[in-house]
Each structure stands twice: as structure tokens, then as C-alpha cells.
Amino acid sequence: MGRRVILGMVGLGALGVAFGRQLNSVVNNTVAATVPGLGGVIPAAGGFRIYTVTNGYPEMSEADYRLTVGGAVNSPLNLSFTDLGSLPQTSMTKDFQCVTGWRVDDVPWSGVLMSDLLAVAGASPTAIALTIDSFDGAYTESLTMEQAVRPDVLIATSMYGEPVSREHGGPARLLVAPMYGYKSLKWLSNIDVVDAVIPGYWEQRGYDIDAWVGQSNGRSDEPVT
Ligand SMILES: Nc1nc2c(c(=O)[nH]1)N[C@H]1C(S)=C(S)[C@@H](COP(=O)(O)O)O[C@H]1N2
Ligand SMILES: [Mo]
């Protein structure tokens, strides 16, 4: 059995998986079915699967939300949801591809570019990487600084023109569009600018740290455009 297959099985077994978007949400004219107890075994046509590595989906109101940015920065940040909304907003429509095989085409996102946020914080130009934390208390991610400042790496506060739902990682999540979905950390709480790449949650469990779609984890999926 190939490494990728084993990884996929580990992923499915370990993850709490439920079917896609909220019932009233339509993806490419396909409503993702909700099948209690069967979540994650059968691909939802056209829809996202909802993943969490904890026992549930953490809840955080926009009023209580904070995003902190620290480490090698000139100005450590402690931003409210309103503060995030007052930074320059960027929209992009991107395919979303999980390393286990499912893909959702043409997802519209908007929020704050990581590069804009890092500029506001005054991130050190010689810093190597970011470590990124989730308020689920378990999930982490990493990006090199070069990856982080790409124009397709977003702190997303909106998805399909609506606030990012609790299940999809709201009030704010990452979107790392050119990489497999595990880089797109949900329930974003903290970003530290650091001098070394620290492997994230799934990377400590065998996934590639650089997760380019079509070029990593032994996969040959069509790259996200
Ligand atoms: N906090 C957190 N973020 C996460 C995950 C998770 O389990 N917990 N799963 C990742 C994986 S493997 C994928 S494919 C996407 C799925 O996003 P979705 O749950 O919004 O469909 O979230 C990523 N971000
Ligand atoms: Mo994934």
C-alpha cells in the first residue's frame, strides 16, 4: 500500500468528518446531503467535507473574536473582527482541493491578504516562516515567509459571499489557495513570525510541509488555478 493511501486512511479514521455546507447552501447547484452517522465515507457531490481534529466545531462570536500577530514583528497586533474588516479587503475565486481527493471548484472567498496583515504588523524582512494557531486548541500550520506573502494566501472572513460559518472555521480562517486544504487552518487565532519552519498538525503526522496541489504528497492532481 502506498504512503498516500495509508495517509488517507489515517486521515479518514482520525478526523471527525461531516458533510459539507449548511443545508441551505448551494454549491454549483448541488446541495450537499447530510447523512447522520455516515459523514465522510461517501463523497458529497460538489460539496466540502467539514473537518475537525477535535470533538467538535469551536464556537466564537465575531464580538469575542481576536487575531493576534506576534514574534518577529515591529508592532504586535491584537485585532478584533472589526479591525480585520477595516484592513484592505481582497477577494478571489479559487478551487479548493483536499489531499484525500475531494475538490470544490470556483469558491469565492474574501478577507485580508496575509501579506497585508504582515505589512501592518511590520514583520521582519529576514524572518523565515510563520507558525499559525487555531482556537480549537489543537490544529497548527506553518508557511514559509515566501509562501505567506503570495497574493493567493488569505485570511478569509467570507466564503460564497457570506461570513465564514462556524463549521468552515469562522469567524476567520486561512485560505492557502495553491496548496492542499490542510494548509487552510480553520478557527484562526494567532500568527507568529519565526525563524524556522515548525511543521503543523498533519505535517507532524506525515503530510508534506510544502503542500502544492499536484506536486506533493505523491499526488498528481491538477494544480489549483
Ligand atoms: N482547525 C482545523 N483546520 C483545518 C482542519 C481541521 O481539522 N482543523 N482540516 C483541514 C483540512 S485537511 C481541510 S481539507 C480543510 C477542510 O475545510 P472545511 O472543513 O471547511 O471543508 O480544512 C483544513 N483546516
Ligand atoms: Mo484535507
PDB file of C-alpha atoms in Angstrom, residues 5-167:
ATOM      1  CA  VAL A   5      -3.161   5.613   0.728  1.00  0.00           C
ATOM      2  CA  ILE A   6      -2.092   4.981   4.293  1.00  0.00           C
ATOM      3  CA  LEU A   7      -2.136   8.692   4.996  1.00  0.00           C
ATOM      4  CA  GLY A   8      -5.591   8.946   3.515  1.00  0.00           C
ATOM      5  CA  MET A   9      -6.879   6.168   5.732  1.00  0.00           C
ATOM      6  CA  VAL A  10      -5.325   7.713   8.805  1.00  0.00           C
ATOM      7  CA  GLY A  11      -6.969  10.979   7.843  1.00  0.00           C
ATOM      8  CA  LEU A  12     -10.403   9.495   7.445  1.00  0.00           C
ATOM      9  CA  GLY A  13     -10.154   7.451  10.593  1.00  0.00           C
ATOM     10  CA  ALA A  14      -8.865  10.179  12.818  1.00  0.00           C
ATOM     11  CA  LEU A  15     -10.910  13.081  11.610  1.00  0.00           C
ATOM     12  CA  GLY A  16     -14.370  13.984  12.650  1.00  0.00           C
ATOM     13  CA  VAL A  17     -15.932  14.290   9.251  1.00  0.00           C
ATOM     14  CA  ALA A  18     -19.337  15.553   8.341  1.00  0.00           C
ATOM     15  CA  PHE A  19     -20.946  16.536   5.130  1.00  0.00           C
ATOM     16  CA  GLY A  20     -20.466  19.824   3.513  1.00  0.00           C
ATOM     17  CA  ARG A  21     -22.000  23.174   3.700  1.00  0.00           C
ATOM     18  CA  GLN A  22     -25.076  24.123   5.572  1.00  0.00           C
ATOM     19  CA  LEU A  23     -28.226  22.680   4.085  1.00  0.00           C
ATOM     20  CA  ASN A  24     -29.438  25.962   2.736  1.00  0.00           C
ATOM     21  CA  SER A  25     -26.177  26.497   0.875  1.00  0.00           C
ATOM     22  CA  VAL A  26     -25.907  25.548  -2.744  1.00  0.00           C
ATOM     23  CA  VAL A  27     -22.592  24.649  -4.349  1.00  0.00           C
ATOM     24  CA  ASN A  28     -22.644  24.515  -8.133  1.00  0.00           C
ATOM     25  CA  ASN A  29     -26.372  23.877  -7.886  1.00  0.00           C
ATOM     26  CA  THR A  30     -25.730  20.803  -5.794  1.00  0.00           C
ATOM     27  CA  VAL A  31     -26.896  20.660  -2.223  1.00  0.00           C
ATOM     28  CA  ALA A  32     -24.555  18.539  -0.140  1.00  0.00           C
ATOM     29  CA  ALA A  33     -26.517  15.772   1.526  1.00  0.00           C
ATOM     30  CA  THR A  34     -26.401  15.419   5.267  1.00  0.00           C
ATOM     31  CA  VAL A  35     -26.287  11.794   6.306  1.00  0.00           C
ATOM     32  CA  PRO A  36     -26.076  11.452  10.089  1.00  0.00           C
ATOM     33  CA  GLY A  37     -23.609   8.774  11.090  1.00  0.00           C
ATOM     34  CA  LEU A  38     -22.257   8.296   7.594  1.00  0.00           C
ATOM     35  CA  GLY A  39     -20.371  11.560   7.334  1.00  0.00           C
ATOM     36  CA  GLY A  40     -17.146  11.392   5.408  1.00  0.00           C
ATOM     37  CA  VAL A  41     -17.430   7.906   3.990  1.00  0.00           C
ATOM     38  CA  ILE A  42     -19.252   8.908   0.829  1.00  0.00           C
ATOM     39  CA  PRO A  43     -18.076  11.945  -1.127  1.00  0.00           C
ATOM     40  CA  ALA A  44     -20.604  14.757  -1.124  1.00  0.00           C
ATOM     41  CA  ALA A  45     -21.235  15.733  -4.737  1.00  0.00           C
ATOM     42  CA  GLY A  46     -19.709  19.122  -5.343  1.00  0.00           C
ATOM     43  CA  GLY A  47     -19.505  19.948  -1.680  1.00  0.00           C
ATOM     44  CA  PHE A  48     -16.999  20.467   1.048  1.00  0.00           C
ATOM     45  CA  ARG A  49     -16.486  17.981   3.800  1.00  0.00           C
ATOM     46  CA  ILE A  50     -16.227  19.575   7.179  1.00  0.00           C
ATOM     47  CA  TYR A  51     -13.131  18.534   9.087  1.00  0.00           C
ATOM     48  CA  THR A  52     -12.096  18.921  12.670  1.00  0.00           C
ATOM     49  CA  VAL A  53      -9.404  17.160  14.678  1.00  0.00           C
ATOM     50  CA  THR A  54     -11.167  17.930  17.948  1.00  0.00           C
ATOM     51  CA  ASN A  55     -14.509  16.695  19.196  1.00  0.00           C
ATOM     52  CA  GLY A  56     -16.461  19.476  17.606  1.00  0.00           C
ATOM     53  CA  TYR A  57     -16.530  22.860  15.989  1.00  0.00           C
ATOM     54  CA  PRO A  58     -15.401  25.600  18.325  1.00  0.00           C
ATOM     55  CA  GLU A  59     -17.803  28.492  18.611  1.00  0.00           C
ATOM     56  CA  MET A  60     -16.649  32.097  18.656  1.00  0.00           C
ATOM     57  CA  SER A  61     -18.776  35.165  18.111  1.00  0.00           C
ATOM     58  CA  GLU A  62     -17.496  37.975  15.948  1.00  0.00           C
ATOM     59  CA  ALA A  63     -17.685  40.177  19.068  1.00  0.00           C
ATOM     60  CA  ASP A  64     -15.345  37.903  21.031  1.00  0.00           C
ATOM     61  CA  TYR A  65     -13.019  37.124  18.139  1.00  0.00           C
ATOM     62  CA  ARG A  66      -9.361  38.164  18.353  1.00  0.00           C
ATOM     63  CA  LEU A  67      -6.490  37.593  15.964  1.00  0.00           C
ATOM     64  CA  THR A  68      -3.061  38.104  17.479  1.00  0.00           C
ATOM     65  CA  VAL A  69       0.138  38.519  15.480  1.00  0.00           C
ATOM     66  CA  GLY A  70       3.462  38.255  17.296  1.00  0.00           C
ATOM     67  CA  GLY A  71       7.029  37.044  17.122  1.00  0.00           C
ATOM     68  CA  ALA A  72       9.459  38.954  14.925  1.00  0.00           C
ATOM     69  CA  VAL A  73       7.236  41.972  14.219  1.00  0.00           C
ATOM     70  CA  ASN A  74       7.633  45.687  14.895  1.00  0.00           C
ATOM     71  CA  SER A  75       4.047  46.031  16.105  1.00  0.00           C
ATOM     72  CA  PRO A  76       2.412  43.029  17.737  1.00  0.00           C
ATOM     73  CA  LEU A  77      -1.278  43.018  16.838  1.00  0.00           C
ATOM     74  CA  ASN A  78      -4.406  42.119  18.754  1.00  0.00           C
ATOM     75  CA  LEU A  79      -7.175  42.609  16.229  1.00  0.00           C
ATOM     76  CA  SER A  80     -10.917  42.398  16.681  1.00  0.00           C
ATOM     77  CA  PHE A  81     -13.149  41.188  13.887  1.00  0.00           C
ATOM     78  CA  THR A  82     -13.994  44.812  13.172  1.00  0.00           C
ATOM     79  CA  ASP A  83     -10.288  45.667  12.979  1.00  0.00           C
ATOM     80  CA  LEU A  84      -9.834  42.897  10.412  1.00  0.00           C
ATOM     81  CA  GLY A  85     -12.695  44.338   8.419  1.00  0.00           C
ATOM     82  CA  SER A  86     -11.074  47.758   8.342  1.00  0.00           C
ATOM     83  CA  LEU A  87      -7.883  46.426   6.733  1.00  0.00           C
ATOM     84  CA  PRO A  88      -7.735  46.282   2.925  1.00  0.00           C
ATOM     85  CA  GLN A  89     -10.100  43.602   1.658  1.00  0.00           C
ATOM     86  CA  THR A  90      -9.227  41.180  -1.137  1.00  0.00           C
ATOM     87  CA  SER A  91     -11.495  38.753  -2.978  1.00  0.00           C
ATOM     88  CA  MET A  92     -10.539  35.705  -5.007  1.00  0.00           C
ATOM     89  CA  THR A  93     -12.265  32.708  -6.531  1.00  0.00           C
ATOM     90  CA  LYS A  94     -10.247  29.520  -6.166  1.00  0.00           C
ATOM     91  CA  ASP A  95     -10.649  25.768  -6.359  1.00  0.00           C
ATOM     92  CA  PHE A  96     -10.321  24.002  -3.016  1.00  0.00           C
ATOM     93  CA  GLN A  97      -8.661  20.606  -3.012  1.00  0.00           C
ATOM     94  CA  CYS A  98      -8.231  18.216  -0.080  1.00  0.00           C
ATOM     95  CA  VAL A  99      -5.305  15.825  -0.244  1.00  0.00           C
ATOM     96  CA  THR A 100      -7.724  12.930   0.305  1.00  0.00           C
ATOM     97  CA  GLY A 101      -9.194  13.578  -3.131  1.00  0.00           C
ATOM     98  CA  TRP A 102     -12.265  15.773  -2.986  1.00  0.00           C
ATOM     99  CA  ARG A 103     -12.274  19.110  -4.709  1.00  0.00           C
ATOM    100  CA  VAL A 104     -14.648  22.062  -4.922  1.00  0.00           C
ATOM    101  CA  ASP A 105     -14.271  24.307  -7.937  1.00  0.00           C
ATOM    102  CA  ASP A 106     -14.595  28.076  -8.019  1.00  0.00           C
ATOM    103  CA  VAL A 107     -15.107  29.005  -4.398  1.00  0.00           C
ATOM    104  CA  PRO A 108     -15.393  32.765  -3.839  1.00  0.00           C
ATOM    105  CA  TRP A 109     -13.520  33.989  -0.763  1.00  0.00           C
ATOM    106  CA  SER A 110     -12.735  37.386   0.667  1.00  0.00           C
ATOM    107  CA  GLY A 111     -10.787  38.788   3.579  1.00  0.00           C
ATOM    108  CA  VAL A 112      -7.350  40.162   4.304  1.00  0.00           C
ATOM    109  CA  LEU A 113      -4.259  39.105   2.412  1.00  0.00           C
ATOM    110  CA  MET A 114      -1.644  37.620   4.717  1.00  0.00           C
ATOM    111  CA  SER A 115       0.865  39.938   3.042  1.00  0.00           C
ATOM    112  CA  ASP A 116      -1.239  42.977   4.004  1.00  0.00           C
ATOM    113  CA  LEU A 117      -1.550  41.777   7.591  1.00  0.00           C
ATOM    114  CA  LEU A 118       2.188  41.127   7.858  1.00  0.00           C
ATOM    115  CA  ALA A 119       2.878  44.592   6.468  1.00  0.00           C
ATOM    116  CA  VAL A 120       0.664  46.165   9.141  1.00  0.00           C
ATOM    117  CA  ALA A 121       2.484  44.187  11.825  1.00  0.00           C
ATOM    118  CA  GLY A 122       5.849  45.107  10.391  1.00  0.00           C
ATOM    119  CA  ALA A 123       7.072  41.554  10.051  1.00  0.00           C
ATOM    120  CA  SER A 124      10.838  41.243   9.976  1.00  0.00           C
ATOM    121  CA  PRO A 125      12.056  41.078   6.380  1.00  0.00           C
ATOM    122  CA  THR A 126      14.575  38.422   7.406  1.00  0.00           C
ATOM    123  CA  ALA A 127      12.044  36.159   9.138  1.00  0.00           C
ATOM    124  CA  ILE A 128      11.839  32.645   7.718  1.00  0.00           C
ATOM    125  CA  ALA A 129       8.348  31.404   8.483  1.00  0.00           C
ATOM    126  CA  LEU A 130       5.011  31.660  10.237  1.00  0.00           C
ATOM    127  CA  THR A 131       3.525  29.390  12.840  1.00  0.00           C
ATOM    128  CA  ILE A 132      -0.233  29.595  12.894  1.00  0.00           C
ATOM    129  CA  ASP A 133      -2.612  28.512  15.666  1.00  0.00           C
ATOM    130  CA  SER A 134      -6.285  27.687  15.865  1.00  0.00           C
ATOM    131  CA  PHE A 135      -8.596  28.451  18.764  1.00  0.00           C
ATOM    132  CA  ASP A 136      -9.664  24.813  18.574  1.00  0.00           C
ATOM    133  CA  GLY A 137      -6.555  24.326  20.722  1.00  0.00           C
ATOM    134  CA  ALA A 138      -5.154  21.515  18.578  1.00  0.00           C
ATOM    135  CA  TYR A 139      -4.591  22.417  14.947  1.00  0.00           C
ATOM    136  CA  THR A 140      -1.493  24.283  13.797  1.00  0.00           C
ATOM    137  CA  GLU A 141       0.032  25.172  10.473  1.00  0.00           C
ATOM    138  CA  SER A 142       3.246  26.550   9.026  1.00  0.00           C
ATOM    139  CA  LEU A 143       4.113  28.636   5.996  1.00  0.00           C
ATOM    140  CA  THR A 144       7.449  29.915   4.818  1.00  0.00           C
ATOM    141  CA  MET A 145       7.520  33.694   4.606  1.00  0.00           C
ATOM    142  CA  GLU A 146       7.859  33.427   0.835  1.00  0.00           C
ATOM    143  CA  GLN A 147       4.678  31.324   0.682  1.00  0.00           C
ATOM    144  CA  ALA A 148       2.845  33.514   3.190  1.00  0.00           C
ATOM    145  CA  VAL A 149       3.179  36.705   1.152  1.00  0.00           C
ATOM    146  CA  ARG A 150       1.833  35.194  -2.070  1.00  0.00           C
ATOM    147  CA  PRO A 151      -1.207  37.001  -3.461  1.00  0.00           C
ATOM    148  CA  ASP A 152      -3.324  33.841  -3.060  1.00  0.00           C
ATOM    149  CA  VAL A 153      -2.888  33.401   0.698  1.00  0.00           C
ATOM    150  CA  LEU A 154      -5.809  34.977   2.517  1.00  0.00           C
ATOM    151  CA  ILE A 155      -7.238  35.367   5.984  1.00  0.00           C
ATOM    152  CA  ALA A 156     -10.765  34.630   4.917  1.00  0.00           C
ATOM    153  CA  THR A 157     -13.727  36.164   6.679  1.00  0.00           C
ATOM    154  CA  SER A 158     -16.197  35.496   3.890  1.00  0.00           C
ATOM    155  CA  MET A 159     -16.959  32.488   1.699  1.00  0.00           C
ATOM    156  CA  TYR A 160     -19.630  32.391  -1.033  1.00  0.00           C
ATOM    157  CA  GLY A 161     -20.439  35.987  -0.131  1.00  0.00           C
ATOM    158  CA  GLU A 162     -21.413  35.120   3.442  1.00  0.00           C
ATOM    159  CA  PRO A 163     -19.484  35.171   6.696  1.00  0.00           C
ATOM    160  CA  VAL A 164     -17.352  32.040   7.054  1.00  0.00           C
ATOM    161  CA  SER A 165     -19.600  29.687   9.016  1.00  0.00           C
ATOM    162  CA  ARG A 166     -18.632  28.138  12.313  1.00  0.00           C
ATOM    163  CA  GLU A 167     -18.133  24.739  10.655  1.00  0.00           C
TER     164      GLU A 167
END
